[in-house]
XYZ file of C-alpha atoms in Angstrom:
495
model
C -132.555 34.964 -96.824
C -132.695 38.264 -94.911
C -131.294 37.836 -91.426
C -128.814 39.289 -88.950
C -128.216 36.041 -87.082
C -124.524 35.693 -86.178
C -122.418 32.886 -87.595
C -121.536 30.138 -85.116
C -117.924 30.305 -83.951
C -117.925 26.953 -82.156
C -119.640 23.639 -82.895
C -123.186 23.036 -81.730
C -123.089 19.837 -79.672
C -126.084 17.582 -79.056
C -129.492 19.100 -78.337
C -131.274 17.115 -81.079
C -134.247 16.339 -78.830
C -134.412 19.878 -77.464
C -134.227 21.410 -80.933
C -137.002 19.146 -82.181
C -139.209 20.018 -79.209
C -138.552 23.749 -79.614
C -139.476 23.515 -83.310
C -142.716 21.764 -82.409
C -143.609 24.412 -79.850
C -142.726 27.279 -82.174
C -145.029 25.848 -84.834
C -147.965 26.042 -82.433
C -147.564 29.444 -80.802
C -146.747 33.023 -81.721
C -144.666 33.663 -78.602
C -142.214 31.048 -77.358
C -139.967 31.823 -74.387
C -136.973 29.621 -73.680
C -136.345 29.758 -69.932
C -133.697 28.282 -67.661
C -130.805 29.204 -65.384
C -127.860 31.201 -66.631
C -125.411 29.214 -68.742
C -127.860 26.433 -69.645
C -127.703 27.371 -73.336
C -130.920 29.317 -73.971
C -129.334 31.784 -76.386
C -127.410 29.131 -78.319
C -130.519 26.989 -78.724
C -132.623 29.994 -79.768
C -130.085 31.012 -82.416
C -129.841 27.469 -83.797
C -133.640 27.251 -83.861
C -133.958 30.627 -85.602
C -131.343 29.678 -88.202
C -133.075 26.375 -88.881
C -136.486 28.031 -89.277
C -135.493 31.272 -91.021
C -136.449 30.034 -94.499
C -139.987 29.353 -93.297
C -140.531 33.105 -92.959
C -140.763 35.305 -96.017
C -138.852 38.111 -94.322
C -136.371 35.967 -92.422
C -135.277 35.769 -88.787
C -133.884 38.720 -86.833
C -132.013 38.880 -83.552
C -132.278 41.695 -80.994
C -129.771 41.424 -78.146
C -130.982 43.051 -74.915
C -128.277 41.997 -72.437
C -126.365 45.274 -72.563
C -129.419 47.507 -72.149
C -129.874 49.173 -68.774
C -133.397 50.593 -69.015
C -136.700 49.335 -70.350
C -137.261 52.419 -72.506
C -134.375 51.257 -74.691
C -136.065 48.006 -75.760
C -138.115 49.490 -78.643
C -135.009 51.413 -79.738
C -132.943 48.219 -79.869
C -135.563 46.516 -82.048
C -135.929 49.563 -84.274
C -132.158 49.755 -84.773
C -132.082 46.193 -86.080
C -134.581 47.146 -88.793
C -132.984 50.506 -89.542
C -135.893 52.552 -88.206
C -135.193 56.054 -86.896
C -137.098 57.747 -84.090
C -138.954 60.763 -85.486
C -140.804 61.917 -82.387
C -140.810 61.015 -78.701
C -142.583 57.770 -77.821
C -143.416 56.907 -81.424
C -140.969 54.021 -81.951
C -143.400 51.289 -80.910
C -145.946 52.579 -83.413
C -143.258 52.768 -86.101
C -142.389 49.136 -85.393
C -146.047 48.144 -85.628
C -146.352 49.856 -89.022
C -143.122 48.333 -90.287
C -143.831 44.761 -89.160
C -147.563 44.691 -89.852
C -147.192 43.432 -93.402
C -144.087 41.342 -92.828
C -143.711 37.644 -92.114
C -140.720 37.141 -89.855
C -139.310 35.579 -86.720
C -138.168 38.115 -84.110
C -135.708 36.837 -81.485
C -135.473 38.890 -78.269
C -132.454 37.563 -76.371
C -131.928 37.998 -72.589
C -135.150 39.662 -71.468
C -134.967 38.902 -67.737
C -133.643 42.262 -66.549
C -136.091 44.203 -68.741
C -139.039 41.877 -68.329
C -141.872 44.390 -68.206
C -140.663 46.409 -71.184
C -140.006 43.246 -73.217
C -143.463 41.906 -72.405
C -145.184 45.171 -73.304
C -143.437 45.438 -76.663
C -143.949 41.778 -77.565
C -147.645 41.982 -76.748
C -148.130 45.221 -78.702
C -146.395 43.812 -81.780
C -148.201 40.467 -81.673
C -151.582 42.191 -81.468
C -150.996 44.316 -84.563
C -148.691 42.156 -86.699
C -150.526 38.946 -87.647
C -147.584 37.275 -89.415
C -145.034 37.995 -86.686
C -143.626 35.185 -84.513
C -141.603 36.109 -81.406
C -138.961 33.877 -79.808
C -137.499 35.126 -76.521
C -134.904 33.904 -74.040
C -135.263 34.794 -70.377
C -134.674 33.316 -66.968
C -138.385 33.722 -66.306
C -141.441 33.885 -68.562
C -142.800 37.185 -69.874
C -146.263 36.172 -68.581
C -148.307 37.608 -71.424
C -151.395 36.016 -73.021
C -150.622 33.248 -75.494
C -147.035 32.752 -74.366
C -145.594 29.238 -74.214
C -142.690 29.018 -71.759
C -140.338 26.047 -72.099
C -137.594 25.210 -69.594
C -134.369 24.379 -71.426
C -132.819 21.345 -69.695
C -129.153 20.836 -68.925
C -127.112 18.527 -71.116
C -127.396 14.856 -70.279
C -124.704 13.599 -67.900
C -123.224 10.068 -67.974
C -125.600 7.378 -66.698
C -122.972 4.792 -65.918
C -119.228 4.278 -65.424
C -118.550 2.340 -68.644
C -116.424 4.289 -71.123
C -119.057 4.077 -73.867
C -121.720 5.364 -71.483
C -119.478 8.280 -70.580
C -118.627 9.009 -74.216
C -122.303 8.912 -75.249
C -123.448 11.618 -72.823
C -124.075 15.040 -74.395
C -122.334 16.857 -71.546
C -119.216 14.759 -72.104
C -119.352 15.349 -75.861
C -119.339 19.101 -75.230
C -116.448 18.777 -72.782
C -114.438 16.735 -75.283
C -115.079 19.217 -78.123
C -113.990 22.212 -76.051
C -111.091 20.411 -74.349
C -109.747 19.329 -77.739
C -109.906 22.954 -78.895
C -108.014 24.067 -75.782
C -105.485 21.216 -75.951
C -105.515 19.385 -79.313
C -103.848 16.291 -77.857
C -106.632 15.735 -75.346
C -108.723 12.578 -75.697
C -111.079 10.491 -73.580
C -109.478 7.314 -72.245
C -110.226 4.553 -69.779
C -107.884 6.319 -67.356
C -109.537 9.748 -67.387
C -113.128 8.758 -68.213
C -114.278 8.646 -64.586
C -112.874 12.135 -63.912
C -114.533 13.588 -67.024
C -117.837 12.016 -65.977
C -117.460 13.472 -62.478
C -116.845 16.956 -63.871
C -119.962 16.850 -66.037
C -122.110 15.452 -63.226
C -120.929 17.952 -60.623
C -121.516 20.831 -63.037
C -125.115 19.608 -63.575
C -124.614 19.434 -67.334
C -124.645 23.260 -67.603
C -122.984 24.030 -70.947
C -121.229 27.246 -69.902
C -119.777 25.625 -66.776
C -118.569 22.647 -68.809
C -116.962 24.919 -71.397
C -115.156 26.892 -68.695
C -113.942 23.644 -67.121
C -112.740 22.330 -70.482
C -110.558 25.408 -70.992
C -108.681 24.396 -67.820
C -107.319 21.302 -69.576
C -104.603 23.611 -70.945
C -102.997 23.691 -67.503
C -104.606 20.932 -65.401
C -105.291 17.232 -65.749
C -108.989 16.353 -65.697
C -108.481 14.587 -62.356
C -107.170 17.872 -60.919
C -110.119 19.798 -62.368
C -112.578 17.342 -60.813
C -110.839 17.560 -57.428
C -110.942 21.375 -57.453
C -114.639 21.774 -58.201
C -115.429 22.555 -54.557
C -113.903 25.940 -55.424
C -115.620 26.095 -58.783
C -116.199 29.854 -58.745
C -112.445 30.409 -58.571
C -111.632 27.576 -60.973
C -114.126 28.280 -63.743
C -112.808 31.514 -65.182
C -112.559 31.793 -68.937
C -110.436 34.695 -70.201
C -112.021 34.704 -73.655
C -112.054 37.808 -75.840
C -115.422 38.500 -77.388
C -117.372 36.801 -74.598
C -120.355 38.432 -72.958
C -118.906 39.862 -69.685
C -121.192 37.860 -67.410
C -120.157 34.675 -69.262
C -116.455 35.104 -68.491
C -116.802 33.541 -65.024
C -119.397 31.260 -63.545
C -119.764 33.556 -60.537
C -120.513 36.617 -62.649
C -123.211 34.607 -64.411
C -125.012 33.835 -61.145
C -124.361 37.384 -59.895
C -126.403 38.590 -62.863
C -129.428 36.579 -61.701
C -128.967 37.431 -58.017
C -128.833 41.165 -58.643
C -132.298 41.033 -60.218
C -133.950 39.651 -57.060
C -136.125 41.613 -54.654
C -135.275 41.703 -50.936
C -137.672 38.841 -50.014
C -136.380 36.794 -52.955
C -132.756 37.375 -51.906
C -133.554 36.349 -48.324
C -135.324 33.117 -49.261
C -132.727 32.296 -51.932
C -129.851 32.342 -49.440
C -131.833 30.645 -46.649
C -132.719 27.704 -48.888
C -129.007 26.875 -49.036
C -129.415 25.249 -45.599
C -131.092 22.293 -47.315
C -129.073 19.425 -48.733
C -130.465 17.554 -51.711
C -133.797 19.370 -51.987
C -136.843 20.242 -49.923
C -140.645 20.420 -49.848
C -142.755 23.547 -49.506
C -143.615 22.486 -45.937
C -139.925 22.262 -45.056
C -139.203 25.654 -46.607
C -142.055 27.253 -44.666
C -140.916 25.705 -41.375
C -137.226 26.541 -41.760
C -137.010 29.703 -43.870
C -140.017 31.847 -42.946
C -139.462 35.207 -41.296
C -139.116 38.850 -42.322
C -138.762 39.900 -45.069
C -140.196 36.583 -46.338
C -143.843 36.739 -45.273
C -145.245 34.298 -47.858
C -142.748 31.505 -48.530
C -144.872 29.836 -51.222
C -145.243 33.034 -53.217
C -141.547 33.910 -53.038
C -140.487 30.329 -53.791
C -142.765 30.399 -56.834
C -140.975 33.485 -58.157
C -137.572 31.812 -57.635
C -138.823 28.870 -59.704
C -140.061 31.261 -62.389
C -136.657 32.969 -62.403
C -134.966 29.563 -62.966
C -132.966 29.748 -59.733
C -134.886 26.853 -58.163
C -136.064 23.685 -59.914
C -139.478 22.175 -59.112
C -139.769 18.425 -59.714
C -142.942 16.338 -59.569
C -142.168 13.156 -57.618
C -145.700 11.743 -57.894
C -146.570 12.103 -54.204
C -145.539 15.743 -53.931
C -143.469 18.492 -55.518
C -139.861 18.738 -54.395
C -137.585 21.683 -55.003
C -133.845 21.852 -55.426
C -130.953 23.990 -56.575
C -128.597 23.045 -59.320
C -125.332 22.425 -57.482
C -123.698 25.500 -59.005
C -126.570 27.680 -57.751
C -126.593 25.995 -54.323
C -122.922 26.735 -53.796
C -123.485 30.384 -54.696
C -126.478 30.621 -52.312
C -124.353 29.084 -49.543
C -121.647 31.688 -50.095
C -124.258 34.452 -49.809
C -125.759 32.860 -46.669
C -122.547 32.586 -44.651
C -121.950 36.313 -44.027
C -125.658 36.993 -43.342
C -125.486 35.714 -39.734
C -128.626 33.601 -40.301
C -126.947 30.213 -40.671
C -126.876 29.009 -37.012
C -130.590 29.633 -36.466
C -131.487 28.104 -39.832
C -129.472 24.970 -39.037
C -131.292 24.599 -35.717
C -134.684 25.006 -37.391
C -133.579 22.537 -40.061
C -132.639 19.903 -37.471
C -135.873 20.439 -35.488
C -137.992 20.111 -38.629
C -136.417 16.798 -39.598
C -136.690 15.539 -36.027
C -140.421 16.247 -36.290
C -140.624 14.386 -39.613
C -138.693 11.432 -38.177
C -141.026 11.322 -35.160
C -144.019 11.132 -37.503
C -142.563 8.112 -39.287
C -140.883 6.441 -36.316
C -143.866 4.592 -34.785
C -145.178 3.457 -38.183
C -143.608 0.237 -39.387
C -146.181 -1.360 -41.679
C -148.975 -0.271 -44.018
C -149.506 2.458 -46.655
C -148.961 5.330 -44.209
C -145.579 3.905 -43.220
C -144.541 3.516 -46.872
C -145.324 7.160 -47.601
C -143.584 8.452 -44.481
C -140.445 6.408 -45.063
C -140.348 7.349 -48.761
C -140.373 11.002 -47.691
C -137.515 10.368 -45.262
C -135.574 8.597 -47.999
C -136.050 11.621 -50.283
C -134.594 13.750 -47.469
C -131.688 11.435 -46.694
C -129.110 14.159 -47.379
C -131.008 16.566 -45.131
C -131.057 13.982 -42.343
C -127.308 13.533 -42.675
C -126.761 17.298 -42.578
C -128.900 17.634 -39.438
C -127.055 14.834 -37.686
C -123.648 16.315 -38.515
C -124.768 19.730 -37.266
C -126.113 18.157 -34.061
C -122.818 16.458 -33.283
C -121.127 19.843 -33.072
C -123.972 21.941 -31.685
C -126.728 19.982 -29.893
C -125.934 16.425 -28.810
C -129.315 15.894 -27.185
C -131.205 16.845 -30.333
C -128.872 14.611 -32.313
C -129.540 11.655 -30.011
C -133.285 12.187 -30.357
C -133.049 12.308 -34.143
C -130.661 9.369 -34.470
C -132.694 7.195 -32.126
C -135.938 7.989 -33.941
C -134.401 6.953 -37.267
C -133.880 3.321 -36.179
C -136.621 1.899 -38.404
C -135.542 4.129 -41.318
C -131.975 2.853 -41.246
C -133.148 -0.714 -40.770
C -135.755 -0.519 -43.543
C -133.394 0.891 -46.201
C -130.308 -1.040 -45.156
C -128.260 1.935 -43.935
C -126.972 -0.135 -41.040
C -123.315 0.910 -40.977
C -124.152 4.576 -41.529
C -126.763 4.510 -38.773
C -124.376 2.849 -36.344
C -121.695 5.430 -37.144
C -124.000 8.366 -36.361
C -125.305 6.700 -33.207
C -121.812 5.826 -32.041
C -120.564 9.387 -32.535
C -123.472 10.833 -30.564
C -123.424 8.229 -27.776
C -119.720 8.777 -27.209
C -120.238 12.532 -26.712
C -120.340 13.959 -23.203
C -123.645 14.607 -21.444
C -124.681 18.213 -20.710
C -123.188 19.553 -17.508
C -125.110 18.103 -14.516
C -128.540 17.726 -16.178
C -131.344 17.614 -13.608
C -135.105 17.486 -13.495
C -136.833 17.574 -16.861
C -133.510 18.093 -18.597
C -132.186 14.851 -17.090
C -135.341 12.991 -18.097
C -135.087 14.205 -21.667
C -131.384 13.347 -21.815
C -131.928 9.849 -20.424
C -134.856 9.198 -22.782
C -132.863 10.372 -25.801
C -129.844 8.308 -24.801
C -131.985 5.256 -24.104
C -133.636 5.468 -27.509
C -130.243 5.867 -29.207
C -128.851 2.852 -27.338
C -131.876 0.820 -28.412
C -131.390 1.857 -32.061
C -127.649 1.168 -31.949
C -128.277 -2.234 -30.365
C -130.922 -3.132 -32.947
C -128.632 -2.255 -35.870
C -125.632 -3.992 -34.284
C -127.796 -7.063 -33.708
C -128.773 -7.084 -37.403
C -125.090 -7.030 -38.371
C -124.122 -9.655 -35.811
C -121.912 -7.251 -33.890
C -120.743 -8.177 -30.380
C -121.634 -4.708 -29.010
C -125.360 -5.433 -29.394
C -125.648 -6.999 -25.919
C -124.032 -4.081 -24.105
C -126.075 -1.505 -26.044
C -129.415 -3.220 -25.385
C -128.576 -3.719 -21.711
C -127.876 0.006 -21.456
C -131.199 0.773 -23.102
C -133.032 -1.516 -20.631
C -131.358 0.133 -17.647
C -132.448 3.621 -18.735
C -135.985 2.427 -19.531
C -136.282 1.043 -15.988
C -134.851 4.233 -14.502
C -137.406 6.331 -16.390
C -140.292 3.956 -15.779
C -140.951 3.770 -19.525
C -142.812 0.498 -20.209
C -142.776 0.840 -24.003
C -139.020 1.406 -24.190
C -138.458 -1.423 -21.725
C -140.656 -3.788 -23.751
C -138.754 -3.032 -26.956
C -135.372 -3.462 -25.264
C -136.434 -6.766 -23.696
C -137.845 -7.976 -26.999
C -134.627 -7.327 -28.909
C -132.492 -8.646 -26.049
C -134.551 -11.824 -25.944
C -134.211 -12.338 -29.685
C -130.483 -11.761 -29.427
């Protein structure tokens, strides 16, 4: 069978479901684009798919690699070179390709289109219009956005779902790690002693094949427990000095650099600002926290980051939530730090989640309460981040947030965690000589925090509950706040 597909140098691990789905999609479209973040395995899956399907095409399957090209005008030339076509006059290559492919039945694979998106889209569309038996398979971090295209997001490899050794061994991400670790150190094997560390590596690397392969190479010099412990510095750790590798695949950082360099100024700004979130965000949160020049339309820019596979969008039923893969989030955080934007973003972040907590705080029962508290639960990591920032930067804001979260902590059983945050904030010093409105706000925030701390301590049977609730009552009386006083008296009476 005529083809120029390269032979596989390493084993192809897992991906049975993904390969079956890609085959199904390819059978029902003339242009299939495999999308996803760098290192997720788009190229490897496309090549395996093309090899598996090559016999279905009378003229075989042909690969055109675009990664090394620097200008869109070179795309037709790269395709023509694969088929041995020579340029005879300026600008005529596309027409030569049309004439050559018009009567042929083949699968054309255009690999790594993201940096030459417009040129790749123009050529693919021109060829598909004039070559009825041509099928095009592309890989790109974002779709080509041409008529008839089917774009499919290639998922990461499955990570372990449980701690049992068989659950760890059965995960695709672990299987890849074991294959590559055994190649790097033939004596390596998965055991009950190192299983938890291997699982942690695969989970923290989000099942990204390239990251897992780079980590596995480190088994030559490090124990898996050491690799897992060093993943906070993953961009320094995951360096693979492999001859024959694509340059941007040699380190994890260079892989993400490749994507970041393709962003516009608004996209760069929003990308780094989103690193202030922990564990994901909603569009409303992004608009409240990250808006500002050069990002005039947060929704539009966020949409392009999703299309470029730098941000994941996940349908949670009630709303769409967005998140980074952890590898991407760490890179965005590194870009954010030197920008000087972090302090203001952290303040906006804390204020936004204080507003969300205030919306849920008074609601205890009913459908509205369930929705509000479910949203707070989805943002649990963001709440924790805001509270930790407040402890070091704005005690009053932290007291307001912690006190407002009383019902949240009680409802979901985060009693010890809630008491820890409240205790840290209540033990902090008051602002220097607060007076007037500032004193009123401080006293109200402290009173609410004492009430929350007393309520949680009471639930756990802690002796401090009496003192905390008495303090809350005293401040409620001082402020003349009948609602706060009623709540404090109610809990004190029950105690």
